[in-house]
Amino acid sequence: MTMRASIWAICLLVMAVFGGAQLVGGHTGIDADFLSLIGQEQTGDGTTPDDIHTVRDLLAQDGRQAIFMLFSPDRTKLETAGTHLANALSTLAGTSSITLPGQGADRLNELMDFYGPYAHGLLSDTDRETLQNGEGHRLYRRAVQNLYSPVTTLGSQTLQHDPFALLPAFLSGLGDKLGNGAGIIQRDGQFYLPLMVRLSPDLRQTGQDSIWVTGANDAINATLATAPGLKIAKTGQVFFAVAEATRAKSDVQRIAILATIGIVLMIGLVFYSPVPLIGALLVVGSGLIAGMAAVTLIFPAIHAIALVFGASLIGISVDYALHYLVMPPHSGTAQERIAKIRPGLSLGLLTSVIGFGALSVSPTQLLAQIAVYSVAGLIAAYISVLCLLPLIPCRKVQTSSPIHRFHHILQTGLAKTRTGFIARLCLAAAIFAGLMACLVVIPGNNDIRQLGHGNPALIQEAAQISDVMGIGGQPLFLQIRGQDGEARLQTAEAVRNALTPLLANGSLGGMIGLADVIPSIARQSENRKQVNDGLYRPFADQLSELLPVTVAAPDEKAPFLIFDDRAALNLPEITGLRLDGSDIIRLRAATGIDAITTAIAAIPDTHVIDPGATISAQFAQYRHWALIALGISLGVAGILAIVRYGLIRGICVFAAPAGAILIAVIGGHLIGISQNFFTTMALFLVFAIGADYVLFLAESRNSDHNNDTHLAVLLSLISSVLTFGLLASSSVPLVSDIGSVIAIGLVGAWFLAYWMTAPTIKNNKETPRDT
Amino acid sequence: MSKIGHITATALTAVLLVCATVTPPHAQSRNPAGIGQDQYLQGQFSMDRHLAGFDKPLTSEGEFTLSPATGLIWHTITPFPGMTVLDDHGITRIDDQNNRENLAGGDQFRPFIELISAVLAGNWDPLRERFDIVQQTAKGNDPWQIVLTPKGGSPIAGQISKITATGTQFVDVVQIAKPSGDRDAITLSGQELHDMPLPADLADIFAGPAN
């Protein structure tokens, strides 16, 4: 016994050291970014994976941007404050670059050099329209004025390839399309100044985002203090993510403290001794250590959601500990007590392992991580009960304890609810039918936007920035597929034409695609022809008379501007606009997706990507796999129960956790909880814990420790409800929903476990013992 | 990326040019000084735009009006009539048929308008952030000279390599050298200082077309 315990303790120690070294040493990362959660699947589905990969990449890029909008009726103070804030933000670790209005003059030469040789094929939308309307003379007059203007774009270099000064107009239009906060806006007596911050790519992955946000808020407050009347709004994924995480963390910490106090009190009130608490901690702790060691061994990075769900196996492993701890000293030696609970414990473990193991058959890394963590953790907890708890001094449950008395009252009350097998089988049938009905009647709602709390202040600020600046807001993209890049660019140009009315009426704030930066060859060729016909032929001679150089029509067959490495180097803004086999158009401040969808309906190979909808679809797929795994678990558990207890009693035993799931689903639905991936995962816990309850009771029902097992199950219920029930009080819908579903389900599991395993009543008489 | 980036750079040269131009007529002073917000300056200009590799410069002549409170009107008369207006609305070009084209948002250009005012008021601080300024005080009847060199790393350094303004009572000549080898030489004459308000025709130019 001691030898086994020592070996197991050493194993736990090794696992703890290994897991700690993996995490502390950085060999295994903890990823808190939900974007990295998606798109990791190896599905062969035709369109969804592309979308999710696209969305992940694009949102990751957007996530690196933070937008500040300063506004004040005093322009001078506003600009001073903008510089002050920019300086303060630039000192923060994680700030990559800052853009203020008026900056970027240093890029001019680079852009002029890059675009210069192709200038006669690059037209702004306005110039293109002017030429199409046969008004080339207007562009000629502009070119002449440019020669003598004090603010000219003319130079000896530009004169060679762009005597009609078309390129500056193209660049100006491009700046507007990029929508990087073109400048200060005056509206309703206020001046608005945009300040764009580019964040380091690893800021969120390394978990430093909260530090950056704290620093940014300090910088805002310091800036506000310098200019009375100044206001600052901010938006960006980083602010929402940190606000959500902070709130969730605060809730969970508060709940964890309350739950821990509650469980300590509960065990103290039952045993009047801290020793059983140590035993419970040993079992729970060994489960957590083993789970962590397993995932760090297998996966290079663990997602925070997997950790949270994995850690919730505390709720299961504490059942194992309590099952042993409530055994009275007089029931035998430590080994004899272990022998009494081992069958129930083993069946409980087997059921849970099957349940969580079923998750690993899904192609999603998240579910696989949860499966590995849970299976390894529960096996370790099981071994700890068998090897370590017998070494813990046995403490007797105090009959004078209020919980013991409460248990007695409950037992008396529950005894009155006993029924015969027929009623139980009818209920079991109703449960199975109910589960099937729920799948059809209660629809899933996987909209991820409903999972967060949604900071009202941040939402308001984002709306304000979107309204004033036309930037920020909900991201929306168009994806263009096509055989080759040229075809996609031409399609993108058709898309811009189709969406121009929406841009004009304000229902679309702006858009930028690769074709805006590098027009299609067809467009460039068309532009060249228009420029030659509309400008060079009628006006080249006139312009030549004013210049020290002869202006000649450019060669329409000269090399065209194309997307290549040089373009990507000169134009980092186009990063991510071309993916494998598709081009992306970013839409800004879109007020409605329907109008956009309608406008582009006739354009082939183009479809709208709504990140929120796409990610929600991904989580719907996760839920789909979780439901399949839950179904497999229920099926296997049913077979095990029938094999172990016979057909009728097996069905009754199996019906208890199934009924708990049904109660959790219906109860959750009645209080307005949507069925999503996370609540489905909560059902897994309900199933696993509920199976423990009923198996413990079924295994002990004919033994002399039946009453002890009932008490152990009650204590387990109290501890679980304390833990998960308090989660229901969280202000974060995701956390609250999980807690509510588990709490409701476990109460149902506890009652059904008792009811389905209690001695049956025949002809109003209690059967002495069912065998 | 936006056009304003390079236009403002070029415009700064014009701003500085005019700043140096509007030296008040202190008969005994040989240093440039500012003018008040309630004054405006008018005069004539001749600009030779020398392009590297070409012998013959582009020469233009015309009139200018500068109001620190309102902005600058650069009215080219020969060889091709046209007007460039720099004010709170940005940079606006007005052609010989009175067609207006707004080249850049005024909000972005406004710092340069403010630079004019700052310089006219004798406040060189806004320029010192971006330029090394060497000022040579005139002695006797010698002209004074101010040399502005963009500081290293300043975005403006990509557009301007040096600005030299010389004058006596007013600025007589401004030389603007560019990294490309191009340079503008602007000769100013006939400057007169007036009290605001602007004449109606000039005020209308700043005000723009009535909507």
PDB file of N, CA and C in Angstrom, chain A residues 75-76 79 104-109 111 141-142 144-156 159-160 168 171-172 174-175 178 182-185 546-549 571 573, chain B residues 1-3 5-7 10-11 14 47 49 51-52 54 56 58-60 74 76 79-80 82-84 86 91 93-97 99 101 107-108 110-111 114 155 158-159 182:
ATOM      1  N   ARG A  75      -9.490  73.545 -31.679  1.00  0.00           N
ATOM      2  CA  ARG A  75      -8.644  72.775 -32.583  1.00  0.00           C
ATOM      3  C   ARG A  75      -7.181  72.726 -32.157  1.00  0.00           C
ATOM      4  N   THR A  76      -6.697  73.851 -31.705  1.00  0.00           N
ATOM      5  CA  THR A  76      -5.283  73.906 -31.315  1.00  0.00           C
ATOM      6  C   THR A  76      -5.016  72.944 -30.158  1.00  0.00           C
ATOM      7  N   GLU A  79      -5.029  69.299 -31.384  1.00  0.00           N
ATOM      8  CA  GLU A  79      -3.817  68.823 -32.042  1.00  0.00           C
ATOM      9  C   GLU A  79      -2.675  68.626 -31.058  1.00  0.00           C
ATOM     10  N   GLY A 104       3.153  60.904 -43.062  1.00  0.00           N
ATOM     11  CA  GLY A 104       3.270  60.077 -44.251  1.00  0.00           C
ATOM     12  C   GLY A 104       3.929  60.764 -45.419  1.00  0.00           C
ATOM     13  N   ALA A 105       4.332  62.026 -45.203  1.00  0.00           N
ATOM     14  CA  ALA A 105       5.000  62.717 -46.305  1.00  0.00           C
ATOM     15  C   ALA A 105       6.275  62.002 -46.719  1.00  0.00           C
ATOM     16  N   ASP A 106       6.866  61.316 -45.766  1.00  0.00           N
ATOM     17  CA  ASP A 106       8.117  60.634 -46.077  1.00  0.00           C
ATOM     18  C   ASP A 106       7.915  59.477 -47.041  1.00  0.00           C
ATOM     19  N   ARG A 107       6.674  59.021 -47.177  1.00  0.00           N
ATOM     20  CA  ARG A 107       6.422  57.896 -48.070  1.00  0.00           C
ATOM     21  C   ARG A 107       6.223  58.336 -49.505  1.00  0.00           C
ATOM     22  N   LEU A 108       6.078  59.642 -49.679  1.00  0.00           N
ATOM     23  CA  LEU A 108       5.741  60.113 -51.005  1.00  0.00           C
ATOM     24  C   LEU A 108       6.753  59.678 -52.048  1.00  0.00           C
ATOM     25  N   ASN A 109       8.020  59.916 -51.753  1.00  0.00           N
ATOM     26  CA  ASN A 109       9.038  59.592 -52.746  1.00  0.00           C
ATOM     27  C   ASN A 109       9.017  58.114 -53.093  1.00  0.00           C
ATOM     28  N   LEU A 111       6.488  56.084 -52.936  1.00  0.00           N
ATOM     29  CA  LEU A 111       5.306  55.766 -53.733  1.00  0.00           C
ATOM     30  C   LEU A 111       5.407  56.333 -55.138  1.00  0.00           C
ATOM     31  N   ARG A 141      -5.843  71.706 -67.937  1.00  0.00           N
ATOM     32  CA  ARG A 141      -5.710  72.972 -67.197  1.00  0.00           C
ATOM     33  C   ARG A 141      -5.125  72.727 -65.811  1.00  0.00           C
ATOM     34  N   ARG A 142      -5.561  71.644 -65.218  1.00  0.00           N
ATOM     35  CA  ARG A 142      -5.003  71.308 -63.895  1.00  0.00           C
ATOM     36  C   ARG A 142      -3.500  71.069 -63.996  1.00  0.00           C
ATOM     37  N   VAL A 144      -1.430  72.280 -66.178  1.00  0.00           N
ATOM     38  CA  VAL A 144      -0.720  73.545 -66.413  1.00  0.00           C
ATOM     39  C   VAL A 144      -0.611  74.342 -65.126  1.00  0.00           C
ATOM     40  N   GLN A 145      -1.712  74.408 -64.384  1.00  0.00           N
ATOM     41  CA  GLN A 145      -1.668  75.112 -63.099  1.00  0.00           C
ATOM     42  C   GLN A 145      -0.635  74.500 -62.182  1.00  0.00           C
ATOM     43  N   ASN A 146      -0.525  73.203 -62.281  1.00  0.00           N
ATOM     44  CA  ASN A 146       0.429  72.502 -61.419  1.00  0.00           C
ATOM     45  C   ASN A 146       1.865  72.948 -61.703  1.00  0.00           C
ATOM     46  N   LEU A 147       2.098  73.357 -62.939  1.00  0.00           N
ATOM     47  CA  LEU A 147       3.458  73.788 -63.293  1.00  0.00           C
ATOM     48  C   LEU A 147       3.879  75.025 -62.517  1.00  0.00           C
ATOM     49  N   TYR A 148       2.921  75.884 -62.258  1.00  0.00           N
ATOM     50  CA  TYR A 148       3.257  77.191 -61.693  1.00  0.00           C
ATOM     51  C   TYR A 148       2.710  77.379 -60.278  1.00  0.00           C
ATOM     52  N   SER A 149       2.155  76.365 -59.737  1.00  0.00           N
ATOM     53  CA  SER A 149       1.579  76.496 -58.410  1.00  0.00           C
ATOM     54  C   SER A 149       2.684  76.466 -57.355  1.00  0.00           C
ATOM     55  N   PRO A 150       2.513  77.215 -56.263  1.00  0.00           N
ATOM     56  CA  PRO A 150       3.495  77.110 -55.178  1.00  0.00           C
ATOM     57  C   PRO A 150       3.422  75.740 -54.483  1.00  0.00           C
ATOM     58  N   VAL A 151       2.298  75.099 -54.598  1.00  0.00           N
ATOM     59  CA  VAL A 151       2.169  73.761 -53.999  1.00  0.00           C
ATOM     60  C   VAL A 151       2.063  72.753 -55.138  1.00  0.00           C
ATOM     61  N   THR A 152       3.171  72.437 -55.690  1.00  0.00           N
ATOM     62  CA  THR A 152       3.174  71.594 -56.878  1.00  0.00           C
ATOM     63  C   THR A 152       3.684  70.197 -56.592  1.00  0.00           C
ATOM     64  N   THR A 153       3.242  69.285 -57.413  1.00  0.00           N
ATOM     65  CA  THR A 153       3.799  67.939 -57.347  1.00  0.00           C
ATOM     66  C   THR A 153       4.822  67.751 -58.451  1.00  0.00           C
ATOM     67  N   LEU A 154       5.059  68.820 -59.180  1.00  0.00           N
ATOM     68  CA  LEU A 154       5.942  68.722 -60.331  1.00  0.00           C
ATOM     69  C   LEU A 154       7.403  68.648 -59.907  1.00  0.00           C
ATOM     70  N   GLY A 155       8.136  67.847 -60.584  1.00  0.00           N
ATOM     71  CA  GLY A 155       9.580  67.768 -60.389  1.00  0.00           C
ATOM     72  C   GLY A 155      10.193  67.228 -61.659  1.00  0.00           C
ATOM     73  N   SER A 156      11.508  67.306 -61.732  1.00  0.00           N
ATOM     74  CA  SER A 156      12.177  66.840 -62.943  1.00  0.00           C
ATOM     75  C   SER A 156      11.920  65.354 -63.178  1.00  0.00           C
ATOM     76  N   LEU A 159       8.100  64.849 -64.148  1.00  0.00           N
ATOM     77  CA  LEU A 159       7.823  65.416 -65.461  1.00  0.00           C
ATOM     78  C   LEU A 159       8.017  64.384 -66.569  1.00  0.00           C
ATOM     79  N   GLN A 160       8.942  63.483 -66.355  1.00  0.00           N
ATOM     80  CA  GLN A 160       9.248  62.489 -67.383  1.00  0.00           C
ATOM     81  C   GLN A 160       8.075  61.542 -67.618  1.00  0.00           C
ATOM     82  N   PRO A 168      -0.656  62.111 -58.656  1.00  0.00           N
ATOM     83  CA  PRO A 168      -1.083  62.652 -57.356  1.00  0.00           C
ATOM     84  C   PRO A 168      -2.564  62.456 -57.092  1.00  0.00           C
ATOM     85  N   LEU A 171      -3.068  58.893 -56.101  1.00  0.00           N
ATOM     86  CA  LEU A 171      -2.623  58.634 -54.725  1.00  0.00           C
ATOM     87  C   LEU A 171      -3.581  59.241 -53.707  1.00  0.00           C
ATOM     88  N   SER A 172      -4.115  60.405 -54.046  1.00  0.00           N
ATOM     89  CA  SER A 172      -5.067  61.030 -53.134  1.00  0.00           C
ATOM     90  C   SER A 172      -6.311  60.158 -52.976  1.00  0.00           C
ATOM     91  N   LEU A 174      -6.458  57.009 -53.500  1.00  0.00           N
ATOM     92  CA  LEU A 174      -6.075  55.782 -52.815  1.00  0.00           C
ATOM     93  C   LEU A 174      -6.046  55.986 -51.300  1.00  0.00           C
ATOM     94  N   GLY A 175      -5.534  57.154 -50.886  1.00  0.00           N
ATOM     95  CA  GLY A 175      -5.521  57.461 -49.450  1.00  0.00           C
ATOM     96  C   GLY A 175      -6.927  57.449 -48.875  1.00  0.00           C
ATOM     97  N   LEU A 178      -8.115  53.840 -48.597  1.00  0.00           N
ATOM     98  CA  LEU A 178      -7.496  53.092 -47.495  1.00  0.00           C
ATOM     99  C   LEU A 178      -8.159  53.426 -46.171  1.00  0.00           C
ATOM    100  N   ALA A 182      -8.268  59.987 -42.598  1.00  0.00           N
ATOM    101  CA  ALA A 182      -7.628  60.939 -43.501  1.00  0.00           C
ATOM    102  C   ALA A 182      -7.190  62.221 -42.811  1.00  0.00           C
ATOM    103  N   GLY A 183      -7.933  62.683 -41.869  1.00  0.00           N
ATOM    104  CA  GLY A 183      -7.540  63.940 -41.249  1.00  0.00           C
ATOM    105  C   GLY A 183      -8.538  64.360 -40.200  1.00  0.00           C
ATOM    106  N   ILE A 184      -8.357  65.571 -39.746  1.00  0.00           N
ATOM    107  CA  ILE A 184      -9.257  66.103 -38.724  1.00  0.00           C
ATOM    108  C   ILE A 184     -10.584  66.456 -39.385  1.00  0.00           C
ATOM    109  N   ILE A 185     -11.644  66.109 -38.708  1.00  0.00           N
ATOM    110  CA  ILE A 185     -12.981  66.365 -39.233  1.00  0.00           C
ATOM    111  C   ILE A 185     -13.669  67.385 -38.333  1.00  0.00           C
ATOM    112  N   LEU A 546       4.882  74.686 -73.079  1.00  0.00           N
ATOM    113  CA  LEU A 546       5.107  75.297 -71.766  1.00  0.00           C
ATOM    114  C   LEU A 546       6.272  74.662 -71.022  1.00  0.00           C
ATOM    115  N   LEU A 547       6.687  73.484 -71.483  1.00  0.00           N
ATOM    116  CA  LEU A 547       7.693  72.719 -70.737  1.00  0.00           C
ATOM    117  C   LEU A 547       9.012  72.678 -71.493  1.00  0.00           C
ATOM    118  N   PRO A 548      10.087  72.467 -70.765  1.00  0.00           N
ATOM    119  CA  PRO A 548      11.381  72.332 -71.425  1.00  0.00           C
ATOM    120  C   PRO A 548      11.595  70.933 -71.975  1.00  0.00           C
ATOM    121  N   VAL A 549      10.525  70.233 -72.191  1.00  0.00           N
ATOM    122  CA  VAL A 549      10.631  68.864 -72.669  1.00  0.00           C
ATOM    123  C   VAL A 549       9.434  68.584 -73.568  1.00  0.00           C
ATOM    124  N   LEU A 571       3.887  48.508 -50.433  1.00  0.00           N
ATOM    125  CA  LEU A 571       2.510  48.765 -49.998  1.00  0.00           C
ATOM    126  C   LEU A 571       2.092  47.753 -48.934  1.00  0.00           C
ATOM    127  N   GLU A 573      -0.007  47.999 -46.862  1.00  0.00           N
ATOM    128  CA  GLU A 573      -1.458  48.048 -46.637  1.00  0.00           C
ATOM    129  C   GLU A 573      -2.191  46.908 -47.343  1.00  0.00           C
TER     130      GLU A 573
ATOM    131  N   MET B   1       0.717  58.231 -47.555  1.00  0.00           N
ATOM    132  CA  MET B   1       0.063  57.691 -48.723  1.00  0.00           C
ATOM    133  C   MET B   1      -0.739  58.762 -49.424  1.00  0.00           C
ATOM    134  N   SER B   2      -1.455  59.585 -48.673  1.00  0.00           N
ATOM    135  CA  SER B   2      -2.345  60.522 -49.332  1.00  0.00           C
ATOM    136  C   SER B   2      -1.555  61.650 -49.973  1.00  0.00           C
ATOM    137  N   LYS B   3      -2.215  62.271 -50.886  1.00  0.00           N
ATOM    138  CA  LYS B   3      -1.555  63.350 -51.615  1.00  0.00           C
ATOM    139  C   LYS B   3      -1.147  64.465 -50.665  1.00  0.00           C
ATOM    140  N   GLY B   5       0.245  64.385 -48.070  1.00  0.00           N
ATOM    141  CA  GLY B   5       1.586  64.196 -47.525  1.00  0.00           C
ATOM    142  C   GLY B   5       2.622  64.976 -48.290  1.00  0.00           C
ATOM    143  N   HIS B   6       2.629  64.796 -49.583  1.00  0.00           N
ATOM    144  CA  HIS B   6       3.675  65.492 -50.318  1.00  0.00           C
ATOM    145  C   HIS B   6       3.301  66.916 -50.648  1.00  0.00           C
ATOM    146  N   ILE B   7       2.015  67.145 -50.779  1.00  0.00           N
ATOM    147  CA  ILE B   7       1.612  68.523 -51.064  1.00  0.00           C
ATOM    148  C   ILE B   7       1.947  69.420 -49.888  1.00  0.00           C
ATOM    149  N   THR B  10       5.541  70.248 -49.942  1.00  0.00           N
ATOM    150  CA  THR B  10       5.858  71.290 -50.898  1.00  0.00           C
ATOM    151  C   THR B  10       5.260  72.621 -50.457  1.00  0.00           C
ATOM    152  N   ALA B  11       4.064  72.517 -49.915  1.00  0.00           N
ATOM    153  CA  ALA B  11       3.402  73.732 -49.480  1.00  0.00           C
ATOM    154  C   ALA B  11       4.175  74.421 -48.372  1.00  0.00           C
ATOM    155  N   ALA B  14       6.339  76.870 -49.637  1.00  0.00           N
ATOM    156  CA  ALA B  14       5.651  78.109 -49.986  1.00  0.00           C
ATOM    157  C   ALA B  14       5.320  78.911 -48.747  1.00  0.00           C
ATOM    158  N   MET B  47       8.379  83.736 -60.145  1.00  0.00           N
ATOM    159  CA  MET B  47       8.917  82.441 -59.705  1.00  0.00           C
ATOM    160  C   MET B  47       9.606  81.734 -60.874  1.00  0.00           C
ATOM    161  N   ARG B  49      11.124  78.218 -61.726  1.00  0.00           N
ATOM    162  CA  ARG B  49      11.176  76.815 -61.251  1.00  0.00           C
ATOM    163  C   ARG B  49      12.220  76.080 -62.081  1.00  0.00           C
ATOM    164  N   LEU B  51      14.232  72.901 -63.055  1.00  0.00           N
ATOM    165  CA  LEU B  51      14.131  71.442 -63.000  1.00  0.00           C
ATOM    166  C   LEU B  51      15.474  70.836 -63.402  1.00  0.00           C
ATOM    167  N   ALA B  52      15.910  69.919 -62.591  1.00  0.00           N
ATOM    168  CA  ALA B  52      17.226  69.330 -62.830  1.00  0.00           C
ATOM    169  C   ALA B  52      17.299  68.710 -64.221  1.00  0.00           C
ATOM    170  N   PHE B  54      17.323  70.403 -67.019  1.00  0.00           N
ATOM    171  CA  PHE B  54      16.766  71.308 -68.018  1.00  0.00           C
ATOM    172  C   PHE B  54      17.362  72.690 -67.802  1.00  0.00           C
ATOM    173  N   LYS B  56      16.315  75.637 -69.183  1.00  0.00           N
ATOM    174  CA  LYS B  56      15.362  76.744 -69.110  1.00  0.00           C
ATOM    175  C   LYS B  56      14.392  76.534 -67.939  1.00  0.00           C
ATOM    176  N   LEU B  58      10.930  77.162 -65.606  1.00  0.00           N
ATOM    177  CA  LEU B  58       9.524  77.522 -65.802  1.00  0.00           C
ATOM    178  C   LEU B  58       9.299  78.819 -65.050  1.00  0.00           C
ATOM    179  N   THR B  59       8.977  79.837 -65.745  1.00  0.00           N
ATOM    180  CA  THR B  59       8.850  81.146 -65.101  1.00  0.00           C
ATOM    181  C   THR B  59       7.385  81.569 -65.068  1.00  0.00           C
ATOM    182  N   SER B  60       6.997  82.049 -63.930  1.00  0.00           N
ATOM    183  CA  SER B  60       5.630  82.556 -63.803  1.00  0.00           C
ATOM    184  C   SER B  60       5.657  83.847 -62.989  1.00  0.00           C
ATOM    185  N   TRP B  74      -2.408  82.748 -54.063  1.00  0.00           N
ATOM    186  CA  TRP B  74      -1.269  82.814 -54.987  1.00  0.00           C
ATOM    187  C   TRP B  74      -1.857  82.894 -56.390  1.00  0.00           C
ATOM    188  N   THR B  76      -1.401  83.404 -60.115  1.00  0.00           N
ATOM    189  CA  THR B  76      -0.504  83.412 -61.257  1.00  0.00           C
ATOM    190  C   THR B  76      -1.211  84.107 -62.425  1.00  0.00           C
ATOM    191  N   PRO B  79       2.559  82.642 -67.209  1.00  0.00           N
ATOM    192  CA  PRO B  79       2.038  82.564 -68.582  1.00  0.00           C
ATOM    193  C   PRO B  79       0.627  81.985 -68.660  1.00  0.00           C
ATOM    194  N   PHE B  80       0.116  81.506 -67.541  1.00  0.00           N
ATOM    195  CA  PHE B  80      -1.174  80.825 -67.581  1.00  0.00           C
ATOM    196  C   PHE B  80      -1.941  81.237 -66.335  1.00  0.00           C
ATOM    197  N   GLY B  82      -4.219  81.493 -63.211  1.00  0.00           N
ATOM    198  CA  GLY B  82      -4.786  80.512 -62.287  1.00  0.00           C
ATOM    199  C   GLY B  82      -4.518  80.950 -60.865  1.00  0.00           C
ATOM    200  N   MET B  83      -5.176  80.320 -59.961  1.00  0.00           N
ATOM    201  CA  MET B  83      -5.070  80.748 -58.578  1.00  0.00           C
ATOM    202  C   MET B  83      -4.948  79.529 -57.674  1.00  0.00           C
ATOM    203  N   THR B  84      -4.100  79.649 -56.674  1.00  0.00           N
ATOM    204  CA  THR B  84      -4.018  78.611 -55.646  1.00  0.00           C
ATOM    205  C   THR B  84      -4.318  79.272 -54.306  1.00  0.00           C
ATOM    206  N   LEU B  86      -4.645  78.730 -50.199  1.00  0.00           N
ATOM    207  CA  LEU B  86      -4.332  77.900 -49.033  1.00  0.00           C
ATOM    208  C   LEU B  86      -5.053  78.504 -47.835  1.00  0.00           C
ATOM    209  N   ILE B  91      -6.189  73.166 -49.733  1.00  0.00           N
ATOM    210  CA  ILE B  91      -5.580  73.744 -50.928  1.00  0.00           C
ATOM    211  C   ILE B  91      -6.617  73.698 -52.033  1.00  0.00           C
ATOM    212  N   ARG B  93      -7.490  74.972 -55.987  1.00  0.00           N
ATOM    213  CA  ARG B  93      -7.040  75.594 -57.222  1.00  0.00           C
ATOM    214  C   ARG B  93      -8.259  76.147 -57.960  1.00  0.00           C
ATOM    215  N   ILE B  94      -8.084  77.352 -58.485  1.00  0.00           N
ATOM    216  CA  ILE B  94      -9.159  77.985 -59.253  1.00  0.00           C
ATOM    217  C   ILE B  94      -8.594  78.286 -60.633  1.00  0.00           C
ATOM    218  N   ASP B  95      -9.209  77.716 -61.638  1.00  0.00           N
ATOM    219  CA  ASP B  95      -8.645  77.919 -62.980  1.00  0.00           C
ATOM    220  C   ASP B  95      -9.179  79.195 -63.603  1.00  0.00           C
ATOM    221  N   ASP B  96      -8.759  79.406 -64.837  1.00  0.00           N
ATOM    222  CA  ASP B  96      -9.113  80.658 -65.497  1.00  0.00           C
ATOM    223  C   ASP B  96     -10.602  80.748 -65.806  1.00  0.00           C
ATOM    224  N   GLN B  97     -11.291  79.641 -65.675  1.00  0.00           N
ATOM    225  CA  GLN B  97     -12.742  79.672 -65.881  1.00  0.00           C
ATOM    226  C   GLN B  97     -13.496  79.617 -64.558  1.00  0.00           C
ATOM    227  N   ASN B  99     -13.286  77.551 -62.233  1.00  0.00           N
ATOM    228  CA  ASN B  99     -13.586  76.216 -61.698  1.00  0.00           C
ATOM    229  C   ASN B  99     -12.694  75.974 -60.486  1.00  0.00           C
ATOM    230  N   GLU B 101     -11.100  73.475 -57.617  1.00  0.00           N
ATOM    231  CA  GLU B 101     -10.774  72.072 -57.321  1.00  0.00           C
ATOM    232  C   GLU B 101     -10.068  72.013 -55.980  1.00  0.00           C
ATOM    233  N   ASP B 107      -8.229  70.472 -43.126  1.00  0.00           N
ATOM    234  CA  ASP B 107      -7.853  70.120 -41.762  1.00  0.00           C
ATOM    235  C   ASP B 107      -6.432  69.605 -41.688  1.00  0.00           C
ATOM    236  N   GLN B 108      -6.024  68.928 -42.741  1.00  0.00           N
ATOM    237  CA  GLN B 108      -4.651  68.438 -42.726  1.00  0.00           C
ATOM    238  C   GLN B 108      -3.658  69.541 -43.053  1.00  0.00           C
ATOM    239  N   ARG B 110      -4.036  72.699 -42.405  1.00  0.00           N
ATOM    240  CA  ARG B 110      -4.102  73.836 -41.498  1.00  0.00           C
ATOM    241  C   ARG B 110      -2.815  74.077 -40.721  1.00  0.00           C
ATOM    242  N   PRO B 111      -2.094  73.044 -40.299  1.00  0.00           N
ATOM    243  CA  PRO B 111      -0.848  73.314 -39.574  1.00  0.00           C
ATOM    244  C   PRO B 111       0.097  74.216 -40.359  1.00  0.00           C
ATOM    245  N   GLU B 114      -1.084  77.672 -40.062  1.00  0.00           N
ATOM    246  CA  GLU B 114      -0.718  78.155 -38.733  1.00  0.00           C
ATOM    247  C   GLU B 114       0.771  78.466 -38.654  1.00  0.00           C
ATOM    248  N   PRO B 155      10.175  64.083 -41.915  1.00  0.00           N
ATOM    249  CA  PRO B 155       9.552  63.713 -43.182  1.00  0.00           C
ATOM    250  C   PRO B 155       9.743  64.772 -44.263  1.00  0.00           C
ATOM    251  N   GLY B 158      12.459  64.722 -47.098  1.00  0.00           N
ATOM    252  CA  GLY B 158      12.312  64.047 -48.380  1.00  0.00           C
ATOM    253  C   GLY B 158      11.855  64.978 -49.486  1.00  0.00           C
ATOM    254  N   GLN B 159      11.373  66.134 -49.107  1.00  0.00           N
ATOM    255  CA  GLN B 159      10.847  67.084 -50.074  1.00  0.00           C
ATOM    256  C   GLN B 159      11.715  68.332 -50.234  1.00  0.00           C
ATOM    257  N   ASP B 182      16.016  69.810 -58.105  1.00  0.00           N
ATOM    258  CA  ASP B 182      15.159  70.911 -58.540  1.00  0.00           C
ATOM    259  C   ASP B 182      15.266  72.051 -57.530  1.00  0.00           C
TER     260      ASP B 182
END
